[in-house]
Coordinates of C-alpha atoms and ligand atoms in Angstrom, one line a residue:
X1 CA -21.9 -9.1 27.1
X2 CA -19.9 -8.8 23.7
X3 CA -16.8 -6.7 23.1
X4 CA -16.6 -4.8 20.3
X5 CA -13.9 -4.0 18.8
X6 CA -12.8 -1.3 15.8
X7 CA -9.1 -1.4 14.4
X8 CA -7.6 1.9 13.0
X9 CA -5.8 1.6 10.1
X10 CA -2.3 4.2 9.4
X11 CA 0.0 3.8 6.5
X12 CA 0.4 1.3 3.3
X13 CA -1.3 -1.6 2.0
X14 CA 0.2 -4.0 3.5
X15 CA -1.2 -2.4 7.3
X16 CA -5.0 -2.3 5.5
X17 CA -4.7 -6.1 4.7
X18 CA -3.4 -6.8 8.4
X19 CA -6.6 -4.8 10.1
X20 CA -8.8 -7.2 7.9
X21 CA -7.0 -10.3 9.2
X22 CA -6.8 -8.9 13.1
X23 CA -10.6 -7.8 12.5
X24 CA -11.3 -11.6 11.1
X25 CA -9.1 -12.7 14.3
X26 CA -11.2 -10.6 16.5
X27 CA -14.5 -12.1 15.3
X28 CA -13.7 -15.5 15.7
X29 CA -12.7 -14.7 19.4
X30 CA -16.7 -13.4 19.6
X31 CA -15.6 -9.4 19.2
X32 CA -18.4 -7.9 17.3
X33 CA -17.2 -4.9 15.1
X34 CA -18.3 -1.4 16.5
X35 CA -18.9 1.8 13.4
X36 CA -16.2 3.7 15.4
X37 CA -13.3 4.0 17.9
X38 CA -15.5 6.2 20.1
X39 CA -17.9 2.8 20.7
X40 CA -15.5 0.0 20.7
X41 CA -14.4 -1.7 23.7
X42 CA -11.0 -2.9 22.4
X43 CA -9.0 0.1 20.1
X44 CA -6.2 -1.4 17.7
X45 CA -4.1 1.4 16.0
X46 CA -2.4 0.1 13.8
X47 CA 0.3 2.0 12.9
X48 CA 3.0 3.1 10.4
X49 CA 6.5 4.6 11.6
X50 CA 7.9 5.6 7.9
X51 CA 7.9 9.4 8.6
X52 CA 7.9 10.9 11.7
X53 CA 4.9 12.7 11.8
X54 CA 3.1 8.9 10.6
X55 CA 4.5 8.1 14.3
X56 CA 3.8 11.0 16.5
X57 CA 0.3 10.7 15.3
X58 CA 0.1 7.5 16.8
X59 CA 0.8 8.6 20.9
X60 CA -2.0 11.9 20.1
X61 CA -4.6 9.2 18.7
X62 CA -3.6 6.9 22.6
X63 CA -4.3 10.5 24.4
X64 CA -7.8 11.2 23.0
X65 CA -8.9 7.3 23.4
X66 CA -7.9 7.4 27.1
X67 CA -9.4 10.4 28.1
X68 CA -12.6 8.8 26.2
X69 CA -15.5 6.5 28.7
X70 CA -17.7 4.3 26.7
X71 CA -21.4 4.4 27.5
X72 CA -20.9 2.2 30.6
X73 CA -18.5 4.3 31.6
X74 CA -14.8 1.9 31.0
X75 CA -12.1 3.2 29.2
X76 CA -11.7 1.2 26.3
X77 CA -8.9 -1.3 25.8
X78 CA -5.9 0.6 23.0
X79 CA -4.2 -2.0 21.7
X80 CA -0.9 -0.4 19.6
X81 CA 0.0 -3.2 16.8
X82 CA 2.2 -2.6 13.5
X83 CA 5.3 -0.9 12.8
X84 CA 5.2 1.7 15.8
X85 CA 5.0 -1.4 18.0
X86 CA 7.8 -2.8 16.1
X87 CA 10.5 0.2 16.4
X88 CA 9.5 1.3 19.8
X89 CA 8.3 -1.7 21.8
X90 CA 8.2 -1.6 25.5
X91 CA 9.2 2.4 25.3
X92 CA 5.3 2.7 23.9
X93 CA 4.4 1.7 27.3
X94 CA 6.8 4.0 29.0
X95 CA 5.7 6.9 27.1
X96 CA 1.9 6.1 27.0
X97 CA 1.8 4.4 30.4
X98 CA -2.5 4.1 29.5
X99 CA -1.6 1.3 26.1
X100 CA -2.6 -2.0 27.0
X101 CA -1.3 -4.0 24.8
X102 CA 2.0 -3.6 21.6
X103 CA 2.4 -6.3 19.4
X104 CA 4.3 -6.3 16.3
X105 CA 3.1 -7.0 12.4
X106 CA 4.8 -10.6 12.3
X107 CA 3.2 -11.5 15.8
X108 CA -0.5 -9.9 15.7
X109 CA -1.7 -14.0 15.6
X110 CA -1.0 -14.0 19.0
X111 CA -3.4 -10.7 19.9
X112 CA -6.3 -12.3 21.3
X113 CA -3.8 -14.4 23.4
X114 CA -2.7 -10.9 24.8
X115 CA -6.0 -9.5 25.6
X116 CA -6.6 -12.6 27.5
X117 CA -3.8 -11.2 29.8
X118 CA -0.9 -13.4 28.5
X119 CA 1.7 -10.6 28.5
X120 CA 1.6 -7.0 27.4
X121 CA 4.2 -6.5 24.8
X122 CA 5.0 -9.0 21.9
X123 CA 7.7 -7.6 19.1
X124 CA 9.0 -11.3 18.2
X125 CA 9.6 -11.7 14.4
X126 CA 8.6 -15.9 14.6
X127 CA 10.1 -17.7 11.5
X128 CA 6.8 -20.1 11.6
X129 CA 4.5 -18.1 9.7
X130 CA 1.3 -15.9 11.8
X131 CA -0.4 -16.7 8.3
X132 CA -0.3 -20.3 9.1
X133 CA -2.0 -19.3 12.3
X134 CA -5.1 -16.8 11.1
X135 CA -8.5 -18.0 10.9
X136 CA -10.1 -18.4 7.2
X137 CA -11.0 -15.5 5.0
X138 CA -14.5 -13.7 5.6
X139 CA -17.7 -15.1 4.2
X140 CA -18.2 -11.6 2.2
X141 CA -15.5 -9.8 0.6
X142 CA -15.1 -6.2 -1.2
X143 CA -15.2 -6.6 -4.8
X144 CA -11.6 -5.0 -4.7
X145 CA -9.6 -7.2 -2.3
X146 CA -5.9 -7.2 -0.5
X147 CA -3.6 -10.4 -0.6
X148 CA -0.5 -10.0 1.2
X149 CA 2.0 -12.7 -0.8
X150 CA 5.1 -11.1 0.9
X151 CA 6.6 -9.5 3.9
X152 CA 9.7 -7.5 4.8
X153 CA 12.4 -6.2 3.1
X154 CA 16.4 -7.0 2.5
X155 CA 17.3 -3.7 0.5
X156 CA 18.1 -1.3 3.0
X157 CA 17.5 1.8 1.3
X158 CA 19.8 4.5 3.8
X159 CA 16.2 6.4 4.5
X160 CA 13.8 3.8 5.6
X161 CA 12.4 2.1 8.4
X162 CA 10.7 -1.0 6.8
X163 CA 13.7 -3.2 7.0
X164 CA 13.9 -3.2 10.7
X165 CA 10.2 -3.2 11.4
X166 CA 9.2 -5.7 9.0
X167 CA 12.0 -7.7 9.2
X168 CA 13.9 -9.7 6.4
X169 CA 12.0 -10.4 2.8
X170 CA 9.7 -13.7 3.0
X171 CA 7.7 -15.1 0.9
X172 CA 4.5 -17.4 1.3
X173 CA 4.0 -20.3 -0.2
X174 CA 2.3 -20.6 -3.7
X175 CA -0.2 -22.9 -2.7
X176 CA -1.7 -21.2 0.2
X177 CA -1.7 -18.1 -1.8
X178 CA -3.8 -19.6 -4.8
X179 CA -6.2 -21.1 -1.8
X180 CA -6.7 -17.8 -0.2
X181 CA -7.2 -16.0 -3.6
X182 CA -9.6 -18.8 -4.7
X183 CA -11.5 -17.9 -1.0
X184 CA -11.4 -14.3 -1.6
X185 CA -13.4 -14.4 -5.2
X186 CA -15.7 -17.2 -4.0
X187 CA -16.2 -14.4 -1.1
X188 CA -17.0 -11.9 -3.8
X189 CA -13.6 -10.3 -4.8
X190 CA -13.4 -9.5 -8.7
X191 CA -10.2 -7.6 -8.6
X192 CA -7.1 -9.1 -6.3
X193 CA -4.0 -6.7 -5.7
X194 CA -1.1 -8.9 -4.5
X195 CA 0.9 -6.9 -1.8
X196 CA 4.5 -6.8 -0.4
X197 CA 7.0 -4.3 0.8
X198 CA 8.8 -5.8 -2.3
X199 CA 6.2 -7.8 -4.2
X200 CA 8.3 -8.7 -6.7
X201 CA 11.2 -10.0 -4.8
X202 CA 8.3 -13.0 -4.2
X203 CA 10.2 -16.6 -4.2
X204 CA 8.6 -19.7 -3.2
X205 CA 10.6 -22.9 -3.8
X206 CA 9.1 -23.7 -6.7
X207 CA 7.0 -20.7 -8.1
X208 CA 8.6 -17.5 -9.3
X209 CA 6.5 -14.2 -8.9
X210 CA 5.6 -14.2 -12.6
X211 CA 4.6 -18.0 -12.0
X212 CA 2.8 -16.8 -9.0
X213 CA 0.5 -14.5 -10.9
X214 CA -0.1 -16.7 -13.7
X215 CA -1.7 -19.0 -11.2
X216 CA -4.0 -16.5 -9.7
X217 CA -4.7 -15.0 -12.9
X218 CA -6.3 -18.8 -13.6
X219 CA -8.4 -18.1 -10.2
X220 CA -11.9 -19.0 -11.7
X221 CA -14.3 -15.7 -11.7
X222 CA -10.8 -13.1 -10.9
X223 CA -11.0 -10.4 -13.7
X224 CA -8.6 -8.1 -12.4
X225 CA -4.8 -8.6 -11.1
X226 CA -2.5 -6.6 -9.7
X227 CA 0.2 -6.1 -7.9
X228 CA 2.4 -3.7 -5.3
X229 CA 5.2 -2.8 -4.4
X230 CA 7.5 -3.2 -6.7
X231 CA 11.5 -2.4 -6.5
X232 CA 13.3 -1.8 -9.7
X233 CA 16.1 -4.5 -9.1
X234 CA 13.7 -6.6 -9.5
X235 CA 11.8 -6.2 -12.3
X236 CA 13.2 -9.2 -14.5
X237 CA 11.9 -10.2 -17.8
X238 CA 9.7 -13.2 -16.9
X239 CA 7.8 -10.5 -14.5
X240 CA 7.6 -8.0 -17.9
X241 CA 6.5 -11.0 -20.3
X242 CA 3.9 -11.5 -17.7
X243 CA 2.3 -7.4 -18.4
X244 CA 2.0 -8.3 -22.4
X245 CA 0.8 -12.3 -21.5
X246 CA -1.9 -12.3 -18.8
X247 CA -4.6 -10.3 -19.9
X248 CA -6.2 -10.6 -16.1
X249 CA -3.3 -8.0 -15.2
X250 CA -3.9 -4.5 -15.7
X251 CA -1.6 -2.0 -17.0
X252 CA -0.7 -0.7 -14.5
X253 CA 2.8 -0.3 -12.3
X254 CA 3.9 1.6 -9.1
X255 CA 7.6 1.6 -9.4
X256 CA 9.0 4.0 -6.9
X257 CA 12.4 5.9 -8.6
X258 CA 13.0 8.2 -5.7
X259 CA 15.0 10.4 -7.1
X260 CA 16.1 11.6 -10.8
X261 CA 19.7 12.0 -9.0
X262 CA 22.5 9.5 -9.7
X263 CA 24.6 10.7 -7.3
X264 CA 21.2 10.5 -4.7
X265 CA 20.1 7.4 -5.8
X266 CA 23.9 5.8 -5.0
X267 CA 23.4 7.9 -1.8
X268 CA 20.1 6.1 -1.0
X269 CA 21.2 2.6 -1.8
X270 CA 18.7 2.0 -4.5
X271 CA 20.7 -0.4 -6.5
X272 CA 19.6 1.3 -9.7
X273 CA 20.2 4.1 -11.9
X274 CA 18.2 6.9 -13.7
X275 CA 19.1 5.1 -17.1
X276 CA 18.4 1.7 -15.7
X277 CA 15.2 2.6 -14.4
X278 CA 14.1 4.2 -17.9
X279 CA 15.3 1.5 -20.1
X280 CA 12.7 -1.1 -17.7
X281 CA 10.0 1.2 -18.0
X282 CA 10.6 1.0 -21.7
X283 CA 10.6 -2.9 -21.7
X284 CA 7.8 -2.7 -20.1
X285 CA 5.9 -0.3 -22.7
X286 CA 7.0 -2.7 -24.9
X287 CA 5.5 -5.6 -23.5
X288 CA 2.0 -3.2 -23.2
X289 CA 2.2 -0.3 -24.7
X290 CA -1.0 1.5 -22.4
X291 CA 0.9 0.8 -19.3
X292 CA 0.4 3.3 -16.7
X293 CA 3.2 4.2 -14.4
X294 CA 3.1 5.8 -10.6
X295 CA 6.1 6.4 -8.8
X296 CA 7.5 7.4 -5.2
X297 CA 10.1 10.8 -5.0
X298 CA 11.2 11.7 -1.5
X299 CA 13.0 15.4 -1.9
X300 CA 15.4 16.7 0.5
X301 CA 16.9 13.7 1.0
X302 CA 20.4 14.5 2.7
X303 CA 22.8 16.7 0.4
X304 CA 20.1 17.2 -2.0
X305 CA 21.0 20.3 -4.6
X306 CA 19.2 22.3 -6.6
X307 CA 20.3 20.5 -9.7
X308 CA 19.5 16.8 -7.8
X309 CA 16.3 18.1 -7.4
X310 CA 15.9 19.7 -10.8
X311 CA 17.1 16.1 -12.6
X312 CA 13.9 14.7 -10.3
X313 CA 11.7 17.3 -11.7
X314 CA 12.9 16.1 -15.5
X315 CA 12.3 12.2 -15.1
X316 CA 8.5 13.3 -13.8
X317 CA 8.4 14.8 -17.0
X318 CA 10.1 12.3 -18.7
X319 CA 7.8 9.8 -17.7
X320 CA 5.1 11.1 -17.6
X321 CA 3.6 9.5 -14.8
X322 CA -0.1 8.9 -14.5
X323 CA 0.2 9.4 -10.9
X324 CA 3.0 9.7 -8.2
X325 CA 3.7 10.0 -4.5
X326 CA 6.1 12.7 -3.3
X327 CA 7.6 13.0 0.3
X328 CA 9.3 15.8 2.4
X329 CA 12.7 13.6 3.5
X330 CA 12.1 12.3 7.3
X331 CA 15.3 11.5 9.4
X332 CA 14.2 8.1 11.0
X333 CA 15.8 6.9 13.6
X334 CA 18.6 4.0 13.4
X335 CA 18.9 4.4 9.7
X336 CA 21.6 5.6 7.8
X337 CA 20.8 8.9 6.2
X338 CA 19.6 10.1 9.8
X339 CA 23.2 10.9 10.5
X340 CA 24.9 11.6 7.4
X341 CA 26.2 15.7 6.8
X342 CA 24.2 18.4 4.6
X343 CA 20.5 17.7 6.3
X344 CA 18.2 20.2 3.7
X345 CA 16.4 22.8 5.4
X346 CA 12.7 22.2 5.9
X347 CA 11.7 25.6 3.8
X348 CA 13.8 24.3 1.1
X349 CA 12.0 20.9 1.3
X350 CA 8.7 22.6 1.4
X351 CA 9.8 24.6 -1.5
X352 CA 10.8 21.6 -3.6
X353 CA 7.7 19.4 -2.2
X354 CA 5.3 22.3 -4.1
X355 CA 7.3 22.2 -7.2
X356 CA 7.4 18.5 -7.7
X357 CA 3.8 18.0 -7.2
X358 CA 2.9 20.5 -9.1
X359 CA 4.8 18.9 -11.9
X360 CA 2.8 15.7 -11.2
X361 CA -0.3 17.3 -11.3
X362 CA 0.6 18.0 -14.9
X363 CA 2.0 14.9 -16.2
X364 CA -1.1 13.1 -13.8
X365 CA -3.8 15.6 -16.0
X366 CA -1.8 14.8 -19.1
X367 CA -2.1 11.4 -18.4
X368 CA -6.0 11.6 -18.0
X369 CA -6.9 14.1 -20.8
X370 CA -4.9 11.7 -23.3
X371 CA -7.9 9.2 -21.8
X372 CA -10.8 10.9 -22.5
X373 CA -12.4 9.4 -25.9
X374 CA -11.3 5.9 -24.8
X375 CA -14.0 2.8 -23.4
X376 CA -13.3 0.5 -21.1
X377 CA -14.4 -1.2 -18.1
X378 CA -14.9 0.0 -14.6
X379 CA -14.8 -1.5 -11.6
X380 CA -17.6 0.1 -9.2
X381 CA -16.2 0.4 -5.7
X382 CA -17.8 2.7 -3.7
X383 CA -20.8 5.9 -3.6
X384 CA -20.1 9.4 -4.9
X385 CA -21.5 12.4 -3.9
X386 CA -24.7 12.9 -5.6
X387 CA -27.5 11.2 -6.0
X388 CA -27.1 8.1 -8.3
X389 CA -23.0 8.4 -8.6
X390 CA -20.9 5.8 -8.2
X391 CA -16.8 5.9 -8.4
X392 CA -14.5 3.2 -9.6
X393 CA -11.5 2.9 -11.0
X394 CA -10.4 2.2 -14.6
X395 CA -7.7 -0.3 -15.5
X396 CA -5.4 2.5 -15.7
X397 CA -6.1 2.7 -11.8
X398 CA -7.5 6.1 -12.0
X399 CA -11.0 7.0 -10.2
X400 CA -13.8 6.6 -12.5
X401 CA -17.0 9.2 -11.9
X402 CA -20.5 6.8 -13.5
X403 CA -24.6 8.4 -12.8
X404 CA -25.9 4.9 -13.1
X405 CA -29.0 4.7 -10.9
X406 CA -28.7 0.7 -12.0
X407 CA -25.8 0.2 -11.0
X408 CA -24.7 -1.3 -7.7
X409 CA -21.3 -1.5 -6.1
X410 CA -19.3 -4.2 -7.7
X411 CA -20.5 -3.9 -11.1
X412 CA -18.4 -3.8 -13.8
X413 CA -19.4 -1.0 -16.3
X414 CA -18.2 -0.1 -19.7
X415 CA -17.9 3.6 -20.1
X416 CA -16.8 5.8 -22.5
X417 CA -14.2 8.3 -20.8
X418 CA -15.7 11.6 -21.4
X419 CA -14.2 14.3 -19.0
X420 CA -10.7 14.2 -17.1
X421 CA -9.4 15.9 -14.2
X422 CA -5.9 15.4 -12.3
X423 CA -7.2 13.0 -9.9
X424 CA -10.4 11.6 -11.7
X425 CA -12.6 11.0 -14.8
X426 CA -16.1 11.0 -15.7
X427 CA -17.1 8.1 -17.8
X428 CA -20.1 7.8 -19.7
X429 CA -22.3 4.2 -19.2
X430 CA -22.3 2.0 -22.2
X431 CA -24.1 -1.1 -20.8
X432 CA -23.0 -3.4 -17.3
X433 CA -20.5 -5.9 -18.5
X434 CA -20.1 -8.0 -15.1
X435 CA -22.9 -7.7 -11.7
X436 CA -22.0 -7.3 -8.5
X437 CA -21.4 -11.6 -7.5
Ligands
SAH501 N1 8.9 -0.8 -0.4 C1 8.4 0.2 -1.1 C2 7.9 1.4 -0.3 C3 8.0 1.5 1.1 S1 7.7 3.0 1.9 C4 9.5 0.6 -2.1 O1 10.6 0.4 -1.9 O2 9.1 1.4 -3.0 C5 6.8 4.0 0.8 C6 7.5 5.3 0.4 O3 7.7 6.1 1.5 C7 8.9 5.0 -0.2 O4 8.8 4.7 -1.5 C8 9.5 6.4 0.0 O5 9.2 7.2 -1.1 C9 8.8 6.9 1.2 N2 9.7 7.0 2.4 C10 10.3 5.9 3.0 N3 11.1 6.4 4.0 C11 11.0 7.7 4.0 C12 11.6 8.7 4.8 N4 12.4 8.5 5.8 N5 11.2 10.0 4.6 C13 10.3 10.3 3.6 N6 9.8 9.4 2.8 C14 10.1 8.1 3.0
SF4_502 FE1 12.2 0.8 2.2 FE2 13.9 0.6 0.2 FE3 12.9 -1.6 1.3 FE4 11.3 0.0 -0.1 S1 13.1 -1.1 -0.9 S2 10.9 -0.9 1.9 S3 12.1 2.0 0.3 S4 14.3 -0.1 2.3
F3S503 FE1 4.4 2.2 7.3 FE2 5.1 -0.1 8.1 FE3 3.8 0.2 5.8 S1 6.3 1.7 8.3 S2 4.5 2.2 5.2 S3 3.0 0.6 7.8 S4 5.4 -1.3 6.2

């Protein structure tokens, strides 16, 4: 009979694009997809180990799934892949005596290997790439689609994981890139996101990362670019040329700050400064003067005062960021900041957590209310609530509410922006620019 199998995604991007690939992997193995984890045969968490609660979630989710019988009355197989399986290895197996099979993000190629019963644990970081190794792309693609053009990370930032569980910054190569982005739009993709724990950091031999999405801008039937993560450092002028030149890339940028703080941000081992970070952002406004900026802000971040966290507060503000994502500070084990002196108080990080979102809820409302009386197009990605509502998001990134009964899921509509909230907009239809491929 056929296995089914269902993969369960936690944490960034860059995990989403992996469950596609291990769901393609799966497939071509003969695993159908199951709607659920309650009906699949073979569970794959893949999981995220950034914060601790991210982690613990993972062992409650291997509880539930064991004490679980499918209809013929076997427990299912829980497979544990990602950055969980990274960090803790064989001790997943010690702790959760019931997981079947850990394997790590840089060695998920060899999963169906594994389920086979060629060893239970596989953390190996193998310089020979797992992309090499991956069966094509899907036949059908969401008209919003993940490409992955760079792993790992080389900054060491003193709070975070990601360096030792994705391993040291590569890059793949231009021309396999441009191939799998030409598969994805022939597969129905419109819009292509390019991910990596530092996107920008992307160096083939030959192709810089502005080069790099030049080429994929030139993808025959891609409308939309863009791109994430992005580290300050480096943000270089070739990459801002590339916001005011290709007009496939949207103007858009996450470009995580952190902290307000210089005396944090040394503290964090960001390799950039408040002022340095402004005066990019204002290159970049130059080079497209609509951009809209989101951010990352982790408070109570070891010896974080009052007046560290109030100079956070004023670069939301000074910003004014269309949308950002805050964190209470997580002590992770094996990384710097877990030991250092002055750990803040979890009330006080509470405290500090309300007050800085609250602040981006303003700037974010600011952000959308200066929208409304604006047209432009809108990329139709999945149902709303009532009847005849669709949602999409604008090229500004923000979620776009359309009442088209017309319209299908992966239209493009122009709208004219008509009502805004903190987290959304309702947009008027003008007249479908671009059906669903
Ligand atoms: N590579 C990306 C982000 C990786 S993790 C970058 O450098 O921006 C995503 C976000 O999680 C980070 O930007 C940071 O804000 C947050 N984060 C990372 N480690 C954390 C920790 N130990 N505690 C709380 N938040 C953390
Ligand atoms: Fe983590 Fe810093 Fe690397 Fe981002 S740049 S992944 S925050 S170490
Ligand atoms: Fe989490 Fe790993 Fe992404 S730790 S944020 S899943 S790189």
């Amino acid at each position: 009979m056929t296995q089914s199998y269902f993969v369960k995604t936690f944490g960034c991007q860059m995990n989403v694009y992996d469950s596609e690939r291990i769901g393609e992997l799966l497939e071509a193995e003969g695993y159908a997809a199951a709607p659920d984890a309650a009906r699949a045969d073979v569970v794959v968490l893949n999981t995220c180990h950034i914060r601790e609660k991210a982690a613990e979630k993972v062992y409650s989710d291997i509880g539930r799934l064991k004490a679980s019988r499918r209809p013929n009355g076997i427990k299912p197989v829980v497979v544990v892949a990602g950055c969980v399986a990274q960090a803790e290895g064989a001790e997943i197996v010690r702790r959760a005596p019931a997981v079947d099979v850990v394997v790590g993000p840089n060695a998920y190629h060899r999963l169906p290997a594994m389920l086979r019963g060629a060893g239970a644990v596989d953390t190996d970081m193998p310089v020979e790439s797992k992309f090499m190794q991956l069966p094509p792309r899907r036949a059908v693609i969401p008209a919003s689609a993940f490409l992955t053009v760079q792993e790992g990370c080389d900054k060491f930032c003193t709070f975070c994981v990601v360096p030792y569980t994705r391993g040291a910054e590569l890059s793949r190569p231009a021309d396999a890139l441009v191939a799998e982005a030409e598969a994805l739009v022939a597969g129905g993709a419109s819009e292509l996101t390019l991910l990596g724990q530092n996107v920008n950091a992307y160096r083939d031999v030959t192709t810089t990362f502005a080069e790099l999405l030049a080429r994929i801008a030139g993808v025959r039937g891609l409308v939309r670019l863009r791109y994430t993560t992005s580290h300050p450092r480096d943000m270089n002028d070739e990459l801002i040329a590339a916001h005011r030149d290709l007009p496939q890339l949207m103007p858009y940028l996450h470009l995580p700050v952190q902290s307000g703080s210089d005396r944090l941000l040394k503290a964090m081992n960001r390799a950039h400064t408040r002022s340095s970070y402004l005066n990019i952002l204002d290159r970049l406004r130059a080079a497209r003067a609509d951009i809209a900026l989101s951010g990352d802000f982790i408070v109570g971040f070891p010896g974080e005062t009052d007046a560290d966290f109030a100079d956070t507060l004023s670069i939301v503000r000074e910003v004014g960021y269309a949308q950002a994502y805050s964190f209470k500070y997580s002590p992770r084990p094996g990384t710097p900041a877990a030991t250092m002196g002055e750990q803040v108080p979890e009330d006080v990080k509470d405290a500090r957590l309300a007050e800085l979102q609250a602040t981006i809820g303003e700037t974010a409302l600011a952000f959308n209310r200066a929208s409304v009386g604006k047209r432009c197009d809108v990329l139709l990605e999945r149902p709303g609530r009532r009847p005849g509502q669709l949602i999409g998001k604008s090229p500004w990134l923000q979620s776009v509410f359309v009442v088209s009964p017309s319209a299908k899921i992966g239209d493009i509509v122009t709208v004219d922006l008509i009502d805004a909230q903190p987290n959304s907009l309702e947009g008027a239809p003008v007249i479908l620019t671009r059906a669903a491929a």
